[in-house]
Amino acid sequence: MARYSRLRQIQRLDPESDYQEIYRISTEYEFPWDVTRALELALFRTYAVPSIGGLLDRTREFADHGQKRYDDTVVLLYEMTRDGGMDSPRGRAAVRHMNRIHGRYPISNDDFLYVLSTFVVVPVRWISRYGWRPYSRHEVRATVNTFRHMGRLMGLKNIPETYEEFAALLDGYEREHYAFNEPSRRVAEATIAIFQGWFPAFARPFARRGVIAMTDAPLREALGLHRSPRALETAADRALRARALLVRLMPARPESLPKRPRPRTYRNGYTLEEIGPAWIRERAARTG
């Protein structure tokens, strides 16, 4: 397959009706690594809102079961956006499962909308900087419509309609709500520990600095993190740009090898009932 064949395929689709298919092609074939890194950063950004970071800290899911909590997020998002999307039986079941988990906690509509906006805006901004090609207008619109659809299935109100509205919501919410909060700092440190755990012991200090190098000053200040050396920030930026140039020269991902999650927690596979905190699994076992 030629390098730009899938972009031409995407441009033949309608982002108002085929948005879930466009999003799937883009995330499973065109930008799988980039979208994964961007969504990790999106999740990290949400901690700096005290109401979100505080809730995550109280659940202790990141502190006590960090890798599983990370894997559960990856798996649920995949199940909702894989072939057939949120309108397939498997996708609908994943949305219902997510809503059952969220329903236990007092999360405001505004906080939900902010988290939704990070899933839209952060990947678009990441790919505009580090993608092997820019996101097409079809892909941006499909991303918006995919997460608007998710928001509707979550029962959210006042969901932004355009990318520009999502970006304005994200930037405004962060300006208004970002503030240092010790529980948020603890969740951030627990998440950094997850990322460090993927590397050999000798590399873990560098992994930590590498994660922080991807953050901006308001985010670091709200999470109580010390800035990485400027030289490392520059090196990370150049390495990611160099990677984009290299990927551009590589052949397209084969049709037979779509990106699939490889969760460390579920090396032998998973069922939807295993996803989430212990209480949701216990409840599923009781109701059979």
C-alpha atoms as a PDB file:
ATOM      1  CA  MET A   1       0.000   0.000   0.000  1.00  0.00           C
ATOM      2  CA  ALA A   2       1.346   3.447  -0.964  1.00  0.00           C
ATOM      3  CA  ARG A   3       2.158   5.800   1.914  1.00  0.00           C
ATOM      4  CA  TYR A   4      -0.753   8.181   1.261  1.00  0.00           C
ATOM      5  CA  SER A   5      -3.337   5.625   0.127  1.00  0.00           C
ATOM      6  CA  ARG A   6      -5.227   5.704   3.408  1.00  0.00           C
ATOM      7  CA  LEU A   7      -5.353   9.474   3.409  1.00  0.00           C
ATOM      8  CA  ARG A   8      -7.051   9.283   0.008  1.00  0.00           C
ATOM      9  CA  GLN A   9      -9.395   6.631   1.431  1.00  0.00           C
ATOM     10  CA  ILE A  10     -10.215   8.936   4.364  1.00  0.00           C
ATOM     11  CA  GLN A  11     -10.879  11.845   2.026  1.00  0.00           C
ATOM     12  CA  ARG A  12     -13.453   9.765   0.142  1.00  0.00           C
ATOM     13  CA  LEU A  13     -15.429   9.270   3.368  1.00  0.00           C
ATOM     14  CA  ASP A  14     -17.861  11.728   4.926  1.00  0.00           C
ATOM     15  CA  PRO A  15     -16.713  12.963   8.370  1.00  0.00           C
ATOM     16  CA  GLU A  16     -20.330  13.758   9.283  1.00  0.00           C
ATOM     17  CA  SER A  17     -21.563  10.194   8.776  1.00  0.00           C
ATOM     18  CA  ASP A  18     -18.420   8.028   8.532  1.00  0.00           C
ATOM     19  CA  TYR A  19     -16.583   9.667  11.407  1.00  0.00           C
ATOM     20  CA  GLN A  20     -16.103   6.492  13.454  1.00  0.00           C
ATOM     21  CA  GLU A  21     -14.550   4.690  10.487  1.00  0.00           C
ATOM     22  CA  ILE A  22     -12.260   7.644   9.757  1.00  0.00           C
ATOM     23  CA  TYR A  23     -11.206   7.750  13.416  1.00  0.00           C
ATOM     24  CA  ARG A  24     -10.533   4.000  13.390  1.00  0.00           C
ATOM     25  CA  ILE A  25      -8.395   4.157  10.251  1.00  0.00           C
ATOM     26  CA  SER A  26      -6.461   7.113  11.587  1.00  0.00           C
ATOM     27  CA  THR A  27      -5.778   5.647  15.022  1.00  0.00           C
ATOM     28  CA  GLU A  28      -5.212   2.016  14.017  1.00  0.00           C
ATOM     29  CA  TYR A  29      -3.141   2.614  10.880  1.00  0.00           C
ATOM     30  CA  GLU A  30      -2.011   6.188  10.274  1.00  0.00           C
ATOM     31  CA  PHE A  31      -1.040   7.505  13.742  1.00  0.00           C
ATOM     32  CA  PRO A  32      -1.271   4.655  16.271  1.00  0.00           C
ATOM     33  CA  TRP A  33       1.870   5.553  18.248  1.00  0.00           C
ATOM     34  CA  ASP A  34       1.188   9.286  18.183  1.00  0.00           C
ATOM     35  CA  VAL A  35      -2.424   8.989  19.302  1.00  0.00           C
ATOM     36  CA  THR A  36      -1.415   6.694  22.164  1.00  0.00           C
ATOM     37  CA  ARG A  37       1.223   9.163  23.403  1.00  0.00           C
ATOM     38  CA  ALA A  38      -1.154  12.096  22.983  1.00  0.00           C
ATOM     39  CA  LEU A  39      -3.929  10.377  24.929  1.00  0.00           C
ATOM     40  CA  GLU A  40      -1.471   9.607  27.724  1.00  0.00           C
ATOM     41  CA  LEU A  41      -0.652  13.303  27.848  1.00  0.00           C
ATOM     42  CA  ALA A  42      -4.362  14.147  27.706  1.00  0.00           C
ATOM     43  CA  LEU A  43      -5.034  11.948  30.734  1.00  0.00           C
ATOM     44  CA  PHE A  44      -2.107  13.532  32.570  1.00  0.00           C
ATOM     45  CA  ARG A  45      -3.439  17.027  31.929  1.00  0.00           C
ATOM     46  CA  THR A  46      -6.737  16.274  33.621  1.00  0.00           C
ATOM     47  CA  TYR A  47      -5.041  15.700  36.992  1.00  0.00           C
ATOM     48  CA  ALA A  48      -4.229  19.406  37.319  1.00  0.00           C
ATOM     49  CA  VAL A  49      -7.922  20.212  37.791  1.00  0.00           C
ATOM     50  CA  PRO A  50      -8.293  19.707  41.574  1.00  0.00           C
ATOM     51  CA  SER A  51     -11.801  18.220  41.387  1.00  0.00           C
ATOM     52  CA  ILE A  52     -10.554  15.570  38.934  1.00  0.00           C
ATOM     53  CA  GLY A  53      -7.181  14.911  40.536  1.00  0.00           C
ATOM     54  CA  GLY A  54      -8.763  14.818  43.975  1.00  0.00           C
ATOM     55  CA  LEU A  55     -11.354  12.241  42.929  1.00  0.00           C
ATOM     56  CA  LEU A  56      -8.736  10.041  41.255  1.00  0.00           C
ATOM     57  CA  ASP A  57      -6.620  10.234  44.384  1.00  0.00           C
ATOM     58  CA  ARG A  58      -9.532   9.210  46.624  1.00  0.00           C
ATOM     59  CA  THR A  59     -10.240   6.118  44.537  1.00  0.00           C
ATOM     60  CA  ARG A  60      -6.576   5.042  44.991  1.00  0.00           C
ATOM     61  CA  GLU A  61      -6.788   3.212  41.675  1.00  0.00           C
ATOM     62  CA  PHE A  62      -3.606   4.844  40.361  1.00  0.00           C
ATOM     63  CA  ALA A  63      -1.789   4.514  43.677  1.00  0.00           C
ATOM     64  CA  ASP A  64      -2.673   0.852  44.292  1.00  0.00           C
ATOM     65  CA  HIS A  65      -3.368  -0.584  40.834  1.00  0.00           C
ATOM     66  CA  GLY A  66      -1.654   1.886  38.526  1.00  0.00           C
ATOM     67  CA  GLN A  67      -0.845  -0.354  35.562  1.00  0.00           C
ATOM     68  CA  LYS A  68      -4.327  -1.879  35.608  1.00  0.00           C
ATOM     69  CA  ARG A  69      -5.956   1.565  35.792  1.00  0.00           C
ATOM     70  CA  TYR A  70      -3.898   2.668  32.790  1.00  0.00           C
ATOM     71  CA  ASP A  71      -4.684  -0.528  30.868  1.00  0.00           C
ATOM     72  CA  ASP A  72      -8.391  -0.267  31.643  1.00  0.00           C
ATOM     73  CA  THR A  73      -8.525   3.219  30.118  1.00  0.00           C
ATOM     74  CA  VAL A  74      -6.712   2.044  26.979  1.00  0.00           C
ATOM     75  CA  VAL A  75      -8.882  -1.052  26.593  1.00  0.00           C
ATOM     76  CA  LEU A  76     -12.204   0.734  27.126  1.00  0.00           C
ATOM     77  CA  LEU A  77     -11.346   3.427  24.591  1.00  0.00           C
ATOM     78  CA  TYR A  78     -10.264   0.769  22.109  1.00  0.00           C
ATOM     79  CA  GLU A  79     -13.461  -1.237  22.595  1.00  0.00           C
ATOM     80  CA  MET A  80     -15.527   1.886  21.915  1.00  0.00           C
ATOM     81  CA  THR A  81     -13.650   2.876  18.763  1.00  0.00           C
ATOM     82  CA  ARG A  82     -12.683  -0.423  17.131  1.00  0.00           C
ATOM     83  CA  ASP A  83     -14.413  -1.742  14.005  1.00  0.00           C
ATOM     84  CA  GLY A  84     -18.091  -0.866  14.254  1.00  0.00           C
ATOM     85  CA  GLY A  85     -17.420   1.802  16.863  1.00  0.00           C
ATOM     86  CA  MET A  86     -19.886   2.746  19.564  1.00  0.00           C
ATOM     87  CA  ASP A  87     -22.850   1.589  17.484  1.00  0.00           C
ATOM     88  CA  SER A  88     -21.716  -2.029  17.391  1.00  0.00           C
ATOM     89  CA  PRO A  89     -22.906  -4.459  20.105  1.00  0.00           C
ATOM     90  CA  ARG A  90     -19.397  -4.605  21.590  1.00  0.00           C
ATOM     91  CA  GLY A  91     -19.016  -0.836  21.445  1.00  0.00           C
ATOM     92  CA  ARG A  92     -22.386  -0.232  23.097  1.00  0.00           C
ATOM     93  CA  ALA A  93     -21.482  -2.702  25.850  1.00  0.00           C
ATOM     94  CA  ALA A  94     -18.195  -0.852  26.450  1.00  0.00           C
ATOM     95  CA  VAL A  95     -20.018   2.480  26.729  1.00  0.00           C
ATOM     96  CA  ARG A  96     -22.531   1.020  29.191  1.00  0.00           C
ATOM     97  CA  HIS A  97     -19.689  -0.446  31.242  1.00  0.00           C
ATOM     98  CA  MET A  98     -17.889   2.913  31.318  1.00  0.00           C
ATOM     99  CA  ASN A  99     -21.087   4.683  32.361  1.00  0.00           C
ATOM    100  CA  ARG A 100     -21.634   2.200  35.190  1.00  0.00           C
ATOM    101  CA  ILE A 101     -18.134   2.896  36.497  1.00  0.00           C
ATOM    102  CA  HIS A 102     -18.507   6.674  36.218  1.00  0.00           C
ATOM    103  CA  GLY A 103     -21.983   6.579  37.737  1.00  0.00           C
ATOM    104  CA  ARG A 104     -20.594   5.707  41.149  1.00  0.00           C
ATOM    105  CA  TYR A 105     -18.727   9.019  41.433  1.00  0.00           C
ATOM    106  CA  PRO A 106     -19.902  12.660  41.738  1.00  0.00           C
ATOM    107  CA  ILE A 107     -18.422  14.002  38.490  1.00  0.00           C
ATOM    108  CA  SER A 108     -19.783  17.280  37.155  1.00  0.00           C
ATOM    109  CA  ASN A 109     -20.880  17.781  33.569  1.00  0.00           C
ATOM    110  CA  ASP A 110     -18.210  20.483  33.228  1.00  0.00           C
ATOM    111  CA  ASP A 111     -15.419  18.136  34.348  1.00  0.00           C
ATOM    112  CA  PHE A 112     -16.649  15.464  31.947  1.00  0.00           C
ATOM    113  CA  LEU A 113     -16.655  17.986  29.089  1.00  0.00           C
ATOM    114  CA  TYR A 114     -13.132  19.071  29.954  1.00  0.00           C
ATOM    115  CA  VAL A 115     -11.865  15.475  29.890  1.00  0.00           C
ATOM    116  CA  LEU A 116     -13.665  14.943  26.582  1.00  0.00           C
ATOM    117  CA  SER A 117     -11.994  18.070  25.197  1.00  0.00           C
ATOM    118  CA  THR A 118      -8.532  16.742  26.080  1.00  0.00           C
ATOM    119  CA  PHE A 119      -9.247  13.608  24.030  1.00  0.00           C
ATOM    120  CA  VAL A 120     -10.098  15.805  21.054  1.00  0.00           C
ATOM    121  CA  VAL A 121      -7.616  18.661  21.284  1.00  0.00           C
ATOM    122  CA  VAL A 122      -4.421  17.116  22.662  1.00  0.00           C
ATOM    123  CA  PRO A 123      -4.056  14.506  19.866  1.00  0.00           C
ATOM    124  CA  VAL A 124      -4.760  17.109  17.172  1.00  0.00           C
ATOM    125  CA  ARG A 125      -2.125  19.426  18.639  1.00  0.00           C
ATOM    126  CA  TRP A 126       0.366  16.593  19.083  1.00  0.00           C
ATOM    127  CA  ILE A 127       0.015  15.410  15.503  1.00  0.00           C
ATOM    128  CA  SER A 128       0.269  18.950  14.140  1.00  0.00           C
ATOM    129  CA  ARG A 129       3.692  19.082  15.824  1.00  0.00           C
ATOM    130  CA  TYR A 130       4.969  15.502  15.684  1.00  0.00           C
ATOM    131  CA  GLY A 131       2.875  13.600  13.164  1.00  0.00           C
ATOM    132  CA  TRP A 132       4.490  12.198  10.019  1.00  0.00           C
ATOM    133  CA  ARG A 133       1.919  14.255   8.109  1.00  0.00           C
ATOM    134  CA  PRO A 134      -0.632  16.816   9.308  1.00  0.00           C
ATOM    135  CA  TYR A 135      -4.080  15.682  10.336  1.00  0.00           C
ATOM    136  CA  SER A 136      -6.466  16.247   7.447  1.00  0.00           C
ATOM    137  CA  ARG A 137      -9.608  18.314   7.958  1.00  0.00           C
ATOM    138  CA  HIS A 138     -11.575  15.080   7.634  1.00  0.00           C
ATOM    139  CA  GLU A 139      -9.607  13.536  10.513  1.00  0.00           C
ATOM    140  CA  VAL A 140     -10.028  16.574  12.744  1.00  0.00           C
ATOM    141  CA  ARG A 141     -13.764  16.662  12.112  1.00  0.00           C
ATOM    142  CA  ALA A 142     -14.053  12.896  12.582  1.00  0.00           C
ATOM    143  CA  THR A 143     -12.259  13.165  15.925  1.00  0.00           C
ATOM    144  CA  VAL A 144     -14.703  15.859  17.003  1.00  0.00           C
ATOM    145  CA  ASN A 145     -17.731  13.847  15.916  1.00  0.00           C
ATOM    146  CA  THR A 146     -16.462  10.627  17.497  1.00  0.00           C
ATOM    147  CA  PHE A 147     -16.119  12.229  20.908  1.00  0.00           C
ATOM    148  CA  ARG A 148     -19.327  14.212  20.515  1.00  0.00           C
ATOM    149  CA  HIS A 149     -21.029  10.862  19.954  1.00  0.00           C
ATOM    150  CA  MET A 150     -19.320   9.448  23.049  1.00  0.00           C
ATOM    151  CA  GLY A 151     -20.432  12.468  25.042  1.00  0.00           C
ATOM    152  CA  ARG A 152     -24.038  11.995  23.953  1.00  0.00           C
ATOM    153  CA  LEU A 153     -23.926   8.345  24.997  1.00  0.00           C
ATOM    154  CA  MET A 154     -22.591   9.494  28.381  1.00  0.00           C
ATOM    155  CA  GLY A 155     -25.583  11.806  28.731  1.00  0.00           C
ATOM    156  CA  LEU A 156     -23.499  14.996  28.724  1.00  0.00           C
ATOM    157  CA  LYS A 157     -25.019  18.407  28.064  1.00  0.00           C
ATOM    158  CA  ASN A 158     -23.705  21.385  26.090  1.00  0.00           C
ATOM    159  CA  ILE A 159     -21.132  19.379  24.129  1.00  0.00           C
ATOM    160  CA  PRO A 160     -19.037  21.603  21.830  1.00  0.00           C
ATOM    161  CA  GLU A 161     -19.881  21.278  18.162  1.00  0.00           C
ATOM    162  CA  THR A 162     -16.572  22.184  16.487  1.00  0.00           C
ATOM    163  CA  TYR A 163     -12.877  21.655  17.053  1.00  0.00           C
ATOM    164  CA  GLU A 164     -12.475  25.363  17.748  1.00  0.00           C
ATOM    165  CA  GLU A 165     -15.123  25.168  20.471  1.00  0.00           C
ATOM    166  CA  PHE A 166     -13.429  22.142  22.039  1.00  0.00           C
ATOM    167  CA  ALA A 167     -10.077  23.958  21.994  1.00  0.00           C
ATOM    168  CA  ALA A 168     -11.580  27.066  23.569  1.00  0.00           C
ATOM    169  CA  LEU A 169     -13.211  24.932  26.274  1.00  0.00           C
ATOM    170  CA  LEU A 170      -9.939  23.162  27.070  1.00  0.00           C
ATOM    171  CA  ASP A 171      -7.843  26.333  27.200  1.00  0.00           C
ATOM    172  CA  GLY A 172     -10.417  28.256  29.214  1.00  0.00           C
ATOM    173  CA  TYR A 173     -11.014  25.430  31.684  1.00  0.00           C
ATOM    174  CA  GLU A 174      -7.304  25.072  32.317  1.00  0.00           C
ATOM    175  CA  ARG A 175      -6.843  28.814  32.850  1.00  0.00           C
ATOM    176  CA  GLU A 176      -9.743  28.891  35.277  1.00  0.00           C
ATOM    177  CA  HIS A 177      -9.225  25.641  37.181  1.00  0.00           C
ATOM    178  CA  TYR A 178      -5.565  24.653  37.138  1.00  0.00           C
ATOM    179  CA  ALA A 179      -4.206  24.976  40.686  1.00  0.00           C
ATOM    180  CA  PHE A 180      -1.728  23.110  42.844  1.00  0.00           C
ATOM    181  CA  ASN A 181      -3.370  20.371  44.837  1.00  0.00           C
ATOM    182  CA  GLU A 182      -1.510  17.692  46.808  1.00  0.00           C
ATOM    183  CA  PRO A 183      -3.886  14.863  45.795  1.00  0.00           C
ATOM    184  CA  SER A 184      -3.349  15.797  42.141  1.00  0.00           C
ATOM    185  CA  ARG A 185       0.416  15.694  42.667  1.00  0.00           C
ATOM    186  CA  ARG A 186       0.114  12.186  44.123  1.00  0.00           C
ATOM    187  CA  VAL A 187      -1.871  10.939  41.127  1.00  0.00           C
ATOM    188  CA  ALA A 188       0.671  12.500  38.751  1.00  0.00           C
ATOM    189  CA  GLU A 189       3.547  10.824  40.582  1.00  0.00           C
ATOM    190  CA  ALA A 190       1.728   7.484  40.532  1.00  0.00           C
ATOM    191  CA  THR A 191       1.226   7.826  36.774  1.00  0.00           C
ATOM    192  CA  ILE A 192       4.866   8.726  36.179  1.00  0.00           C
ATOM    193  CA  ALA A 193       5.758   5.594  38.162  1.00  0.00           C
ATOM    194  CA  ILE A 194       3.653   3.561  35.702  1.00  0.00           C
ATOM    195  CA  PHE A 195       5.610   4.956  32.763  1.00  0.00           C
ATOM    196  CA  GLN A 196       8.918   4.408  34.554  1.00  0.00           C
ATOM    197  CA  GLY A 197       7.980   0.791  35.180  1.00  0.00           C
ATOM    198  CA  TRP A 198       8.134   0.121  31.451  1.00  0.00           C
ATOM    199  CA  PHE A 199      11.894   0.718  31.446  1.00  0.00           C
ATOM    200  CA  PRO A 200      14.918  -0.973  33.060  1.00  0.00           C
ATOM    201  CA  ALA A 201      15.873   0.444  36.453  1.00  0.00           C
ATOM    202  CA  PHE A 202      18.862   2.387  35.124  1.00  0.00           C
ATOM    203  CA  ALA A 203      16.667   4.237  32.605  1.00  0.00           C
ATOM    204  CA  ARG A 204      13.837   5.189  34.936  1.00  0.00           C
ATOM    205  CA  PRO A 205      15.210   8.598  36.019  1.00  0.00           C
ATOM    206  CA  PHE A 206      15.534   9.519  32.337  1.00  0.00           C
ATOM    207  CA  ALA A 207      11.994   8.255  31.665  1.00  0.00           C
ATOM    208  CA  ARG A 208      10.701  10.532  34.406  1.00  0.00           C
ATOM    209  CA  ARG A 209      12.478  13.557  32.977  1.00  0.00           C
ATOM    210  CA  GLY A 210      11.265  12.615  29.513  1.00  0.00           C
ATOM    211  CA  VAL A 211       7.630  12.578  30.647  1.00  0.00           C
ATOM    212  CA  ILE A 212       7.978  15.947  32.343  1.00  0.00           C
ATOM    213  CA  ALA A 213       9.718  17.356  29.261  1.00  0.00           C
ATOM    214  CA  MET A 214       6.406  16.943  27.428  1.00  0.00           C
ATOM    215  CA  THR A 215       4.550  19.204  29.878  1.00  0.00           C
ATOM    216  CA  ASP A 216       4.068  22.979  29.865  1.00  0.00           C
ATOM    217  CA  ALA A 217       4.657  25.379  32.736  1.00  0.00           C
ATOM    218  CA  PRO A 218       1.005  25.739  33.925  1.00  0.00           C
ATOM    219  CA  LEU A 219       0.626  21.951  34.047  1.00  0.00           C
ATOM    220  CA  ARG A 220       3.912  21.441  35.904  1.00  0.00           C
ATOM    221  CA  GLU A 221       3.102  24.138  38.428  1.00  0.00           C
ATOM    222  CA  ALA A 222      -0.347  22.708  39.107  1.00  0.00           C
ATOM    223  CA  LEU A 223       1.120  19.239  39.652  1.00  0.00           C
ATOM    224  CA  GLY A 224       4.138  20.393  41.641  1.00  0.00           C
ATOM    225  CA  LEU A 225       6.650  19.003  39.135  1.00  0.00           C
ATOM    226  CA  HIS A 226      10.122  20.410  38.539  1.00  0.00           C
ATOM    227  CA  ARG A 227      10.982  21.310  34.982  1.00  0.00           C
ATOM    228  CA  SER A 228      13.300  18.979  33.078  1.00  0.00           C
ATOM    229  CA  PRO A 229      16.605  20.447  31.858  1.00  0.00           C
ATOM    230  CA  ARG A 230      16.105  22.644  28.804  1.00  0.00           C
ATOM    231  CA  ALA A 231      18.606  20.524  26.903  1.00  0.00           C
ATOM    232  CA  LEU A 232      16.424  17.464  27.472  1.00  0.00           C
ATOM    233  CA  GLU A 233      13.294  19.322  26.353  1.00  0.00           C
ATOM    234  CA  THR A 234      15.077  20.336  23.161  1.00  0.00           C
ATOM    235  CA  ALA A 235      16.415  16.824  22.610  1.00  0.00           C
ATOM    236  CA  ALA A 236      12.983  15.279  23.119  1.00  0.00           C
ATOM    237  CA  ASP A 237      11.389  17.733  20.698  1.00  0.00           C
ATOM    238  CA  ARG A 238      14.034  17.074  18.045  1.00  0.00           C
ATOM    239  CA  ALA A 239      13.846  13.316  18.532  1.00  0.00           C
ATOM    240  CA  LEU A 240      10.076  13.343  18.013  1.00  0.00           C
ATOM    241  CA  ARG A 241      10.417  15.495  14.909  1.00  0.00           C
ATOM    242  CA  ALA A 242      13.130  13.179  13.571  1.00  0.00           C
ATOM    243  CA  ARG A 243      10.881  10.205  14.225  1.00  0.00           C
ATOM    244  CA  ALA A 244       8.146  11.863  12.159  1.00  0.00           C
ATOM    245  CA  LEU A 245      10.522  12.241   9.213  1.00  0.00           C
ATOM    246  CA  LEU A 246      11.565   8.611   9.499  1.00  0.00           C
ATOM    247  CA  VAL A 247       7.966   7.336   9.691  1.00  0.00           C
ATOM    248  CA  ARG A 248       7.107   9.387   6.605  1.00  0.00           C
ATOM    249  CA  LEU A 249       9.680   7.369   4.656  1.00  0.00           C
ATOM    250  CA  MET A 250       8.406   4.016   5.895  1.00  0.00           C
ATOM    251  CA  PRO A 251       5.776   1.955   4.066  1.00  0.00           C
ATOM    252  CA  ALA A 252       2.185   2.186   5.210  1.00  0.00           C
ATOM    253  CA  ARG A 253       1.083  -0.116   8.006  1.00  0.00           C
ATOM    254  CA  PRO A 254      -0.164  -3.384   6.444  1.00  0.00           C
ATOM    255  CA  GLU A 255      -3.913  -3.887   6.391  1.00  0.00           C
ATOM    256  CA  SER A 256      -3.415  -7.140   8.298  1.00  0.00           C
ATOM    257  CA  LEU A 257      -1.692  -5.371  11.218  1.00  0.00           C
ATOM    258  CA  PRO A 258      -4.002  -2.769  12.728  1.00  0.00           C
ATOM    259  CA  LYS A 259      -2.823  -1.348  16.030  1.00  0.00           C
ATOM    260  CA  ARG A 260      -4.225  -3.338  18.918  1.00  0.00           C
ATOM    261  CA  PRO A 261      -3.711  -2.639  22.611  1.00  0.00           C
ATOM    262  CA  ARG A 262      -1.315  -4.975  24.421  1.00  0.00           C
ATOM    263  CA  PRO A 263      -2.267  -4.382  28.029  1.00  0.00           C
ATOM    264  CA  ARG A 264       0.293  -5.703  30.490  1.00  0.00           C
ATOM    265  CA  THR A 265      -2.481  -6.530  32.941  1.00  0.00           C
ATOM    266  CA  TYR A 266      -4.298  -8.802  30.482  1.00  0.00           C
ATOM    267  CA  ARG A 267      -1.550 -10.682  28.683  1.00  0.00           C
ATOM    268  CA  ASN A 268      -3.876 -13.637  28.083  1.00  0.00           C
ATOM    269  CA  GLY A 269      -6.794 -11.501  26.929  1.00  0.00           C
ATOM    270  CA  TYR A 270      -9.653  -9.886  28.790  1.00  0.00           C
ATOM    271  CA  THR A 271     -13.396  -9.769  29.109  1.00  0.00           C
ATOM    272  CA  LEU A 272     -15.308  -6.534  29.532  1.00  0.00           C
ATOM    273  CA  GLU A 273     -16.304  -7.563  33.054  1.00  0.00           C
ATOM    274  CA  GLU A 274     -12.637  -7.555  34.123  1.00  0.00           C
ATOM    275  CA  ILE A 275     -12.240  -3.904  33.196  1.00  0.00           C
ATOM    276  CA  GLY A 276     -12.486  -1.379  36.005  1.00  0.00           C
ATOM    277  CA  PRO A 277     -12.118  -1.261  39.789  1.00  0.00           C
ATOM    278  CA  ALA A 278     -12.758  -4.221  42.079  1.00  0.00           C
ATOM    279  CA  TRP A 279     -16.252  -3.081  43.061  1.00  0.00           C
ATOM    280  CA  ILE A 280     -17.533  -3.188  39.472  1.00  0.00           C
ATOM    281  CA  ARG A 281     -16.218  -6.730  39.052  1.00  0.00           C
ATOM    282  CA  GLU A 282     -17.774  -7.809  42.337  1.00  0.00           C
ATOM    283  CA  ARG A 283     -21.102  -6.326  41.313  1.00  0.00           C
ATOM    284  CA  ALA A 284     -20.943  -8.089  37.946  1.00  0.00           C
ATOM    285  CA  ALA A 285     -20.215 -11.399  39.719  1.00  0.00           C
ATOM    286  CA  ARG A 286     -23.211 -10.934  42.044  1.00  0.00           C
ATOM    287  CA  THR A 287     -25.611 -10.121  39.231  1.00  0.00           C
ATOM    288  CA  GLY A 288     -24.165 -12.919  37.116  1.00  0.00           C
END
